[in-house]
Amino acid sequence: MSEERDSDGADPIARPIVNIVGERVALGPLHRGLLSLLAKWDNDFRTIDLGGGDPRPVTAEENAAGWEPLLRGERDDWIGFAVYALPDLRPIGVMNIRDFTNPHGTAEFGITIGDPGERGRGYGTEATRLLLDYAFTVLGVHNVWLDTPAYNVGALRAYEKAGFREIGRRRGARVLAGRRYDVVLMDCVAEDFVPPAKRAMPEID
Ligand SMILES: CC(C)(COP(=O)(O)OP(=O)(O)OC[C@H]1O[C@@H](n2cnc3c(N)ncnc32)[C@H](O)[C@@H]1OP(=O)(O)O)[C@@H](O)C(=O)NCCC(=O)NCCS
């Protein structure tokens, strides 16, 4: 246990670093200490399917090898955040904004709240708002887009609440258990975005 303690009694050494603090969630840099959680979430077939991936077993080594270049910051058009629930800063998910280094000001968005027990509690909506605010105000992006299977109703609802809207569908582009589903495309543009009360970037006094 460290000698120094914050006024709230928390151990500042054990506490994760955060960059953006909202009302229910905080976002901070990804780190190696999250790898075992990431391996667990990346092996949850339902989570992977909802995220538009193709479920298969992923070994700890393979998973770490996939995350390591991102943890080392080697992909310069990919910025990831760990998502922590407040007030105890427990890690509940990961999110990213990617492909933003293009002349058109577009970027793609992704998020996973890893533990199903942490979903439906408003965390995903607030985290999405905070990352959109970051993309528009810090990265200077104009248009953020995503796609998700049409049966991912929790995601569609969270994204709509955060400021995305449906812009079209890829018809029958997703198969689950032999049935075809649409893939929904959504975007959010800077001028339509209503920023959250707690901003990603502190305002100038
Ligand atoms: C999508 C995801 C990030 C959303 O985060 P979340 O914390 O669950 O979202 P929120 O709690 O902020 O909002 C979810 C909303 O959907 C609603 N919802 C959830 N499941 C639902 C369902 N089956 N039917 C209808 N509404 C549903 C919730 O009630 C909530 O709406 P409300 O606040 O109006 O009640 C998260 O659920 C997740 O990671 N899911 C698994 C992976 C995934 O889908 N990734 C995204 C791929 S594009």
mmCIF file of C-alpha atoms and ligand atoms in Angstrom:
data_model
loop_
_atom_site.group_PDB
_atom_site.id
_atom_site.type_symbol
_atom_site.label_atom_id
_atom_site.label_comp_id
_atom_site.label_asym_id
_atom_site.label_seq_id
_atom_site.Cartn_x
_atom_site.Cartn_y
_atom_site.Cartn_z
ATOM 1 C CA MET A 1 0.000 0.000 0.000
ATOM 2 C CA SER A 2 1.348 3.431 -0.829
ATOM 3 C CA GLU A 3 2.075 5.925 1.931
ATOM 4 C CA GLU A 4 0.416 8.886 0.222
ATOM 5 C CA ARG A 5 -3.336 9.019 -0.042
ATOM 6 C CA ASP A 6 -5.705 11.416 -1.759
ATOM 7 C CA SER A 7 -8.233 13.344 0.312
ATOM 8 C CA ASP A 8 -10.823 10.699 -0.580
ATOM 9 C CA GLY A 9 -8.573 7.993 0.875
ATOM 10 C CA ALA A 10 -7.839 6.371 -2.505
ATOM 11 C CA ASP A 11 -4.403 5.022 -3.336
ATOM 12 C CA PRO A 12 -3.086 7.249 -6.151
ATOM 13 C CA ILE A 13 -0.616 4.578 -7.268
ATOM 14 C CA ALA A 14 -3.204 1.809 -7.690
ATOM 15 C CA ARG A 15 -5.731 4.174 -9.253
ATOM 16 C CA PRO A 16 -5.854 4.191 -13.057
ATOM 17 C CA ILE A 17 -4.902 7.323 -14.982
ATOM 18 C CA VAL A 18 -7.886 9.067 -16.546
ATOM 19 C CA ASN A 19 -8.041 11.805 -19.193
ATOM 20 C CA ILE A 20 -11.748 12.602 -19.331
ATOM 21 C CA VAL A 21 -14.128 12.482 -16.371
ATOM 22 C CA GLY A 22 -17.872 12.452 -16.972
ATOM 23 C CA GLU A 23 -20.751 11.934 -14.567
ATOM 24 C CA ARG A 24 -20.933 8.134 -14.631
ATOM 25 C CA VAL A 25 -17.783 7.167 -16.515
ATOM 26 C CA ALA A 26 -14.194 8.256 -16.946
ATOM 27 C CA LEU A 27 -11.977 7.541 -19.961
ATOM 28 C CA GLY A 28 -8.261 6.882 -19.672
ATOM 29 C CA PRO A 29 -5.342 5.380 -21.563
ATOM 30 C CA LEU A 30 -5.354 1.665 -22.251
ATOM 31 C CA HIS A 31 -2.650 -0.286 -20.422
ATOM 32 C CA ARG A 32 -1.247 -3.796 -20.104
ATOM 33 C CA GLY A 33 -3.015 -4.357 -16.788
ATOM 34 C CA LEU A 34 -6.243 -4.618 -18.786
ATOM 35 C CA LEU A 35 -5.033 -7.499 -20.990
ATOM 36 C CA SER A 36 -6.642 -10.278 -18.931
ATOM 37 C CA LEU A 37 -9.998 -8.471 -18.992
ATOM 38 C CA LEU A 38 -9.633 -7.822 -22.727
ATOM 39 C CA ALA A 39 -8.913 -11.527 -23.296
ATOM 40 C CA LYS A 40 -12.083 -12.384 -21.370
ATOM 41 C CA TRP A 41 -14.241 -9.899 -23.288
ATOM 42 C CA ASP A 42 -12.708 -10.876 -26.647
ATOM 43 C CA ASN A 43 -13.699 -14.507 -25.960
ATOM 44 C CA ASP A 44 -17.320 -13.702 -25.150
ATOM 45 C CA PHE A 45 -19.033 -14.914 -28.319
ATOM 46 C CA ARG A 46 -22.227 -12.912 -27.758
ATOM 47 C CA THR A 47 -20.261 -9.689 -27.197
ATOM 48 C CA ILE A 48 -18.121 -10.261 -30.301
ATOM 49 C CA ASP A 49 -21.195 -10.984 -32.408
ATOM 50 C CA LEU A 50 -23.033 -7.882 -31.184
ATOM 51 C CA GLY A 51 -19.932 -5.871 -32.084
ATOM 52 C CA GLY A 52 -20.086 -7.174 -35.658
ATOM 53 C CA GLY A 53 -17.145 -9.563 -35.283
ATOM 54 C CA ASP A 54 -16.945 -13.273 -36.004
ATOM 55 C CA PRO A 55 -16.719 -15.217 -32.718
ATOM 56 C CA ARG A 56 -13.868 -17.724 -32.308
ATOM 57 C CA PRO A 57 -11.593 -18.723 -29.446
ATOM 58 C CA VAL A 58 -8.680 -16.334 -29.047
ATOM 59 C CA THR A 59 -5.650 -17.425 -27.038
ATOM 60 C CA ALA A 60 -4.158 -15.078 -24.463
ATOM 61 C CA GLU A 61 -0.990 -14.826 -26.605
ATOM 62 C CA GLU A 62 -2.921 -14.038 -29.785
ATOM 63 C CA ASN A 63 -5.063 -11.518 -27.970
ATOM 64 C CA ALA A 64 -2.063 -9.783 -26.412
ATOM 65 C CA ALA A 65 -0.294 -9.746 -29.804
ATOM 66 C CA GLY A 66 -3.328 -8.000 -31.296
ATOM 67 C CA TRP A 67 -3.504 -5.361 -28.560
ATOM 68 C CA GLU A 68 0.236 -4.770 -28.046
ATOM 69 C CA PRO A 69 0.857 -2.561 -31.121
ATOM 70 C CA LEU A 70 -2.147 -0.451 -30.095
ATOM 71 C CA LEU A 71 -0.890 -0.233 -26.494
ATOM 72 C CA ARG A 72 2.478 0.896 -27.867
ATOM 73 C CA GLY A 73 0.719 3.619 -29.894
ATOM 74 C CA GLU A 74 2.026 2.213 -33.177
ATOM 75 C CA ARG A 75 -1.144 2.929 -35.163
ATOM 76 C CA ASP A 76 -1.269 6.677 -35.507
ATOM 77 C CA ASP A 77 -4.833 6.872 -36.777
ATOM 78 C CA TRP A 78 -6.272 4.886 -33.832
ATOM 79 C CA ILE A 79 -6.915 6.309 -30.393
ATOM 80 C CA GLY A 80 -8.256 3.971 -27.742
ATOM 81 C CA PHE A 81 -9.583 4.602 -24.257
ATOM 82 C CA ALA A 82 -10.353 2.370 -21.325
ATOM 83 C CA VAL A 83 -13.831 3.063 -19.930
ATOM 84 C CA TYR A 84 -14.121 3.186 -16.131
ATOM 85 C CA ALA A 85 -17.296 3.345 -14.051
ATOM 86 C CA LEU A 86 -17.396 6.072 -11.437
ATOM 87 C CA PRO A 87 -16.888 6.538 -8.592
ATOM 88 C CA ASP A 88 -14.715 3.467 -8.017
ATOM 89 C CA LEU A 89 -13.015 3.534 -11.446
ATOM 90 C CA ARG A 90 -13.663 -0.119 -12.176
ATOM 91 C CA PRO A 91 -12.740 -1.005 -15.768
ATOM 92 C CA ILE A 92 -15.923 -1.811 -17.706
ATOM 93 C CA GLY A 93 -14.997 -1.453 -21.346
ATOM 94 C CA VAL A 94 -12.915 -0.101 -24.180
ATOM 95 C CA MET A 95 -13.601 2.293 -27.017
ATOM 96 C CA ASN A 96 -11.782 3.828 -29.933
ATOM 97 C CA ILE A 97 -11.885 6.458 -32.631
ATOM 98 C CA ARG A 98 -9.992 5.497 -35.769
ATOM 99 C CA ASP A 99 -9.152 6.371 -39.367
ATOM 100 C CA PHE A 100 -9.299 10.089 -38.577
ATOM 101 C CA THR A 101 -6.122 11.049 -40.445
ATOM 102 C CA ASN A 102 -7.727 11.794 -43.777
ATOM 103 C CA PRO A 103 -8.405 15.097 -45.583
ATOM 104 C CA HIS A 104 -12.184 14.722 -45.276
ATOM 105 C CA GLY A 105 -12.490 14.885 -41.504
ATOM 106 C CA THR A 106 -14.205 11.528 -41.087
ATOM 107 C CA ALA A 107 -13.587 8.909 -38.412
ATOM 108 C CA GLU A 108 -14.976 5.550 -37.337
ATOM 109 C CA PHE A 109 -16.182 4.812 -33.817
ATOM 110 C CA GLY A 110 -16.152 1.596 -31.770
ATOM 111 C CA ILE A 111 -17.079 0.644 -28.199
ATOM 112 C CA THR A 112 -17.488 -2.432 -26.016
ATOM 113 C CA ILE A 113 -18.869 -2.487 -22.489
ATOM 114 C CA GLY A 114 -17.315 -5.870 -21.752
ATOM 115 C CA ASP A 115 -19.294 -7.289 -18.859
ATOM 116 C CA PRO A 116 -22.980 -7.819 -19.780
ATOM 117 C CA GLY A 117 -23.880 -6.976 -16.167
ATOM 118 C CA GLU A 118 -22.568 -3.444 -16.699
ATOM 119 C CA ARG A 119 -24.762 -2.781 -19.746
ATOM 120 C CA GLY A 120 -28.044 -0.884 -19.762
ATOM 121 C CA ARG A 121 -26.868 1.437 -16.983
ATOM 122 C CA GLY A 122 -26.104 4.511 -19.067
ATOM 123 C CA TYR A 123 -22.342 3.952 -19.235
ATOM 124 C CA GLY A 124 -22.185 3.345 -22.983
ATOM 125 C CA THR A 125 -24.256 6.434 -23.814
ATOM 126 C CA GLU A 126 -22.123 8.766 -21.733
ATOM 127 C CA ALA A 127 -18.842 7.238 -22.931
ATOM 128 C CA THR A 128 -20.029 7.665 -26.534
ATOM 129 C CA ARG A 129 -20.942 11.325 -25.910
ATOM 130 C CA LEU A 130 -17.538 11.985 -24.360
ATOM 131 C CA LEU A 131 -15.649 10.369 -27.230
ATOM 132 C CA LEU A 132 -17.723 12.251 -29.825
ATOM 133 C CA ASP A 133 -16.961 15.492 -27.966
ATOM 134 C CA TYR A 134 -13.263 14.574 -28.024
ATOM 135 C CA ALA A 135 -13.396 13.758 -31.743
ATOM 136 C CA PHE A 136 -15.102 17.044 -32.661
ATOM 137 C CA THR A 137 -13.248 19.398 -30.328
ATOM 138 C CA VAL A 138 -9.770 17.880 -30.020
ATOM 139 C CA LEU A 139 -9.273 15.918 -33.252
ATOM 140 C CA GLY A 140 -11.267 18.404 -35.320
ATOM 141 C CA VAL A 141 -13.248 15.631 -36.984
ATOM 142 C CA HIS A 142 -16.433 16.602 -38.850
ATOM 143 C CA ASN A 143 -18.225 13.273 -39.357
ATOM 144 C CA VAL A 144 -18.057 10.176 -37.138
ATOM 145 C CA TRP A 145 -19.654 6.982 -38.381
ATOM 146 C CA LEU A 146 -20.256 3.415 -37.224
ATOM 147 C CA ASP A 147 -22.142 0.307 -38.222
ATOM 148 C CA THR A 148 -23.854 -2.314 -36.114
ATOM 149 C CA PRO A 149 -26.116 -5.321 -36.701
ATOM 150 C CA ALA A 150 -29.819 -4.339 -36.733
ATOM 151 C CA TYR A 151 -30.513 -6.801 -33.900
ATOM 152 C CA ASN A 152 -28.147 -4.884 -31.602
ATOM 153 C CA VAL A 153 -31.022 -2.795 -30.256
ATOM 154 C CA GLY A 154 -29.178 -1.737 -27.087
ATOM 155 C CA ALA A 155 -26.369 -0.275 -29.188
ATOM 156 C CA LEU A 156 -28.764 1.501 -31.577
ATOM 157 C CA ARG A 157 -30.575 3.051 -28.620
ATOM 158 C CA ALA A 158 -27.359 4.135 -26.859
ATOM 159 C CA TYR A 159 -25.927 5.613 -30.078
ATOM 160 C CA GLU A 160 -29.141 7.547 -30.807
ATOM 161 C CA LYS A 161 -29.194 8.971 -27.294
ATOM 162 C CA ALA A 162 -25.555 10.013 -27.700
ATOM 163 C CA GLY A 163 -26.194 11.888 -30.968
ATOM 164 C CA PHE A 164 -25.849 9.398 -33.837
ATOM 165 C CA ARG A 165 -28.615 8.886 -36.352
ATOM 166 C CA GLU A 166 -29.322 6.161 -38.858
ATOM 167 C CA ILE A 167 -28.163 7.056 -42.377
ATOM 168 C CA GLY A 168 -28.838 3.776 -44.132
ATOM 169 C CA ARG A 169 -28.664 0.012 -44.082
ATOM 170 C CA ARG A 170 -26.658 -2.704 -45.753
ATOM 171 C CA ARG A 171 -29.479 -5.116 -46.465
ATOM 172 C CA GLY A 172 -28.991 -8.674 -45.273
ATOM 173 C CA ALA A 173 -25.284 -8.083 -44.684
ATOM 174 C CA ARG A 174 -25.166 -10.036 -41.406
ATOM 175 C CA VAL A 175 -25.949 -13.711 -40.833
ATOM 176 C CA LEU A 176 -26.752 -15.093 -37.395
ATOM 177 C CA ALA A 177 -27.855 -18.693 -36.908
ATOM 178 C CA GLY A 178 -28.829 -18.995 -40.571
ATOM 179 C CA ARG A 179 -30.940 -15.822 -40.644
ATOM 180 C CA ARG A 180 -30.009 -12.627 -42.470
ATOM 181 C CA TYR A 181 -30.153 -9.223 -40.810
ATOM 182 C CA ASP A 182 -29.454 -5.685 -41.989
ATOM 183 C CA VAL A 183 -26.384 -3.800 -40.827
ATOM 184 C CA VAL A 184 -27.313 -0.278 -39.719
ATOM 185 C CA LEU A 185 -25.059 2.640 -40.662
ATOM 186 C CA MET A 186 -25.119 5.695 -38.394
ATOM 187 C CA ASP A 187 -23.280 8.977 -38.297
ATOM 188 C CA CYS A 188 -22.992 12.109 -36.212
ATOM 189 C CA VAL A 189 -21.775 15.448 -37.578
ATOM 190 C CA ALA A 190 -20.109 18.191 -35.546
ATOM 191 C CA GLU A 191 -22.804 20.844 -36.082
ATOM 192 C CA ASP A 192 -25.624 18.542 -34.904
ATOM 193 C CA PHE A 193 -23.819 17.334 -31.797
ATOM 194 C CA VAL A 194 -25.093 18.462 -28.403
ATOM 195 C CA PRO A 195 -22.071 18.212 -26.106
ATOM 196 C CA PRO A 196 -22.399 16.672 -22.648
ATOM 197 C CA ALA A 197 -22.493 18.887 -19.541
ATOM 198 C CA LYS A 198 -19.103 17.536 -18.536
ATOM 199 C CA ARG A 199 -16.858 18.203 -21.522
ATOM 200 C CA ALA A 200 -14.045 16.050 -22.922
ATOM 201 C CA MET A 201 -11.825 19.130 -23.026
ATOM 202 C CA PRO A 202 -11.969 21.622 -20.148
ATOM 203 C CA GLU A 203 -13.186 24.999 -21.407
ATOM 204 C CA ILE A 204 -10.935 28.080 -21.272
ATOM 205 C CA ASP A 205 -11.901 30.301 -18.310
HETATM 206 C C1 LIG B 1 -23.658 -1.160 -27.145
HETATM 207 C C2 LIG B 1 -23.136 -0.790 -25.756
HETATM 208 C C3 LIG B 1 -21.791 -0.113 -25.900
HETATM 209 C C4 LIG B 1 -24.105 0.208 -25.128
HETATM 210 O O1 LIG B 1 -23.647 0.503 -23.838
HETATM 211 P P1 LIG B 1 -24.663 0.429 -22.603
HETATM 212 O O2 LIG B 1 -23.938 0.909 -21.404
HETATM 213 O O3 LIG B 1 -25.266 -0.900 -22.538
HETATM 214 O O4 LIG B 1 -25.729 1.521 -23.091
HETATM 215 P P2 LIG B 1 -26.712 2.423 -22.235
HETATM 216 O O5 LIG B 1 -27.087 1.747 -20.961
HETATM 217 O O6 LIG B 1 -26.114 3.785 -22.139
HETATM 218 O O7 LIG B 1 -27.949 2.526 -23.210
HETATM 219 C C5 LIG B 1 -28.552 1.365 -23.709
HETATM 220 C C6 LIG B 1 -29.987 1.666 -24.032
HETATM 221 O O8 LIG B 1 -30.528 0.594 -24.784
HETATM 222 C C7 LIG B 1 -31.624 0.037 -24.078
HETATM 223 N N1 LIG B 1 -31.591 -1.402 -24.345
HETATM 224 C C8 LIG B 1 -30.660 -2.280 -23.995
HETATM 225 N N2 LIG B 1 -31.017 -3.507 -24.426
HETATM 226 C C9 LIG B 1 -32.181 -3.355 -25.066
HETATM 227 C C10 LIG B 1 -33.052 -4.235 -25.718
HETATM 228 N N3 LIG B 1 -32.785 -5.556 -25.826
HETATM 229 N N4 LIG B 1 -34.179 -3.736 -26.277
HETATM 230 C C11 LIG B 1 -34.467 -2.413 -26.186
HETATM 231 N N5 LIG B 1 -33.673 -1.518 -25.565
HETATM 232 C C12 LIG B 1 -32.557 -1.999 -25.025
HETATM 233 C C13 LIG B 1 -31.392 0.396 -22.631
HETATM 234 O O9 LIG B 1 -32.589 0.345 -21.877
HETATM 235 C C14 LIG B 1 -30.851 1.809 -22.793
HETATM 236 O O10 LIG B 1 -31.862 2.727 -23.135
HETATM 237 P P3 LIG B 1 -32.602 3.662 -22.045
HETATM 238 O O11 LIG B 1 -31.521 4.412 -21.312
HETATM 239 O O12 LIG B 1 -33.472 4.535 -22.849
HETATM 240 O O13 LIG B 1 -33.338 2.758 -21.125
HETATM 241 C C15 LIG B 1 -23.020 -2.037 -24.841
HETATM 242 O O14 LIG B 1 -24.302 -2.550 -24.582
HETATM 243 C C16 LIG B 1 -22.119 -3.116 -25.412
HETATM 244 O O15 LIG B 1 -20.918 -3.000 -25.340
HETATM 245 N N6 LIG B 1 -22.710 -4.201 -25.963
HETATM 246 C C17 LIG B 1 -21.962 -5.331 -26.445
HETATM 247 C C18 LIG B 1 -20.974 -5.032 -27.558
HETATM 248 C C19 LIG B 1 -21.548 -4.094 -28.578
HETATM 249 O O16 LIG B 1 -22.693 -4.157 -28.928
HETATM 250 N N7 LIG B 1 -20.691 -3.180 -29.059
HETATM 251 C C20 LIG B 1 -21.075 -2.179 -30.006
HETATM 252 C C21 LIG B 1 -20.981 -2.699 -31.366
HETATM 253 S S1 LIG B 1 -21.306 -1.530 -32.630
#
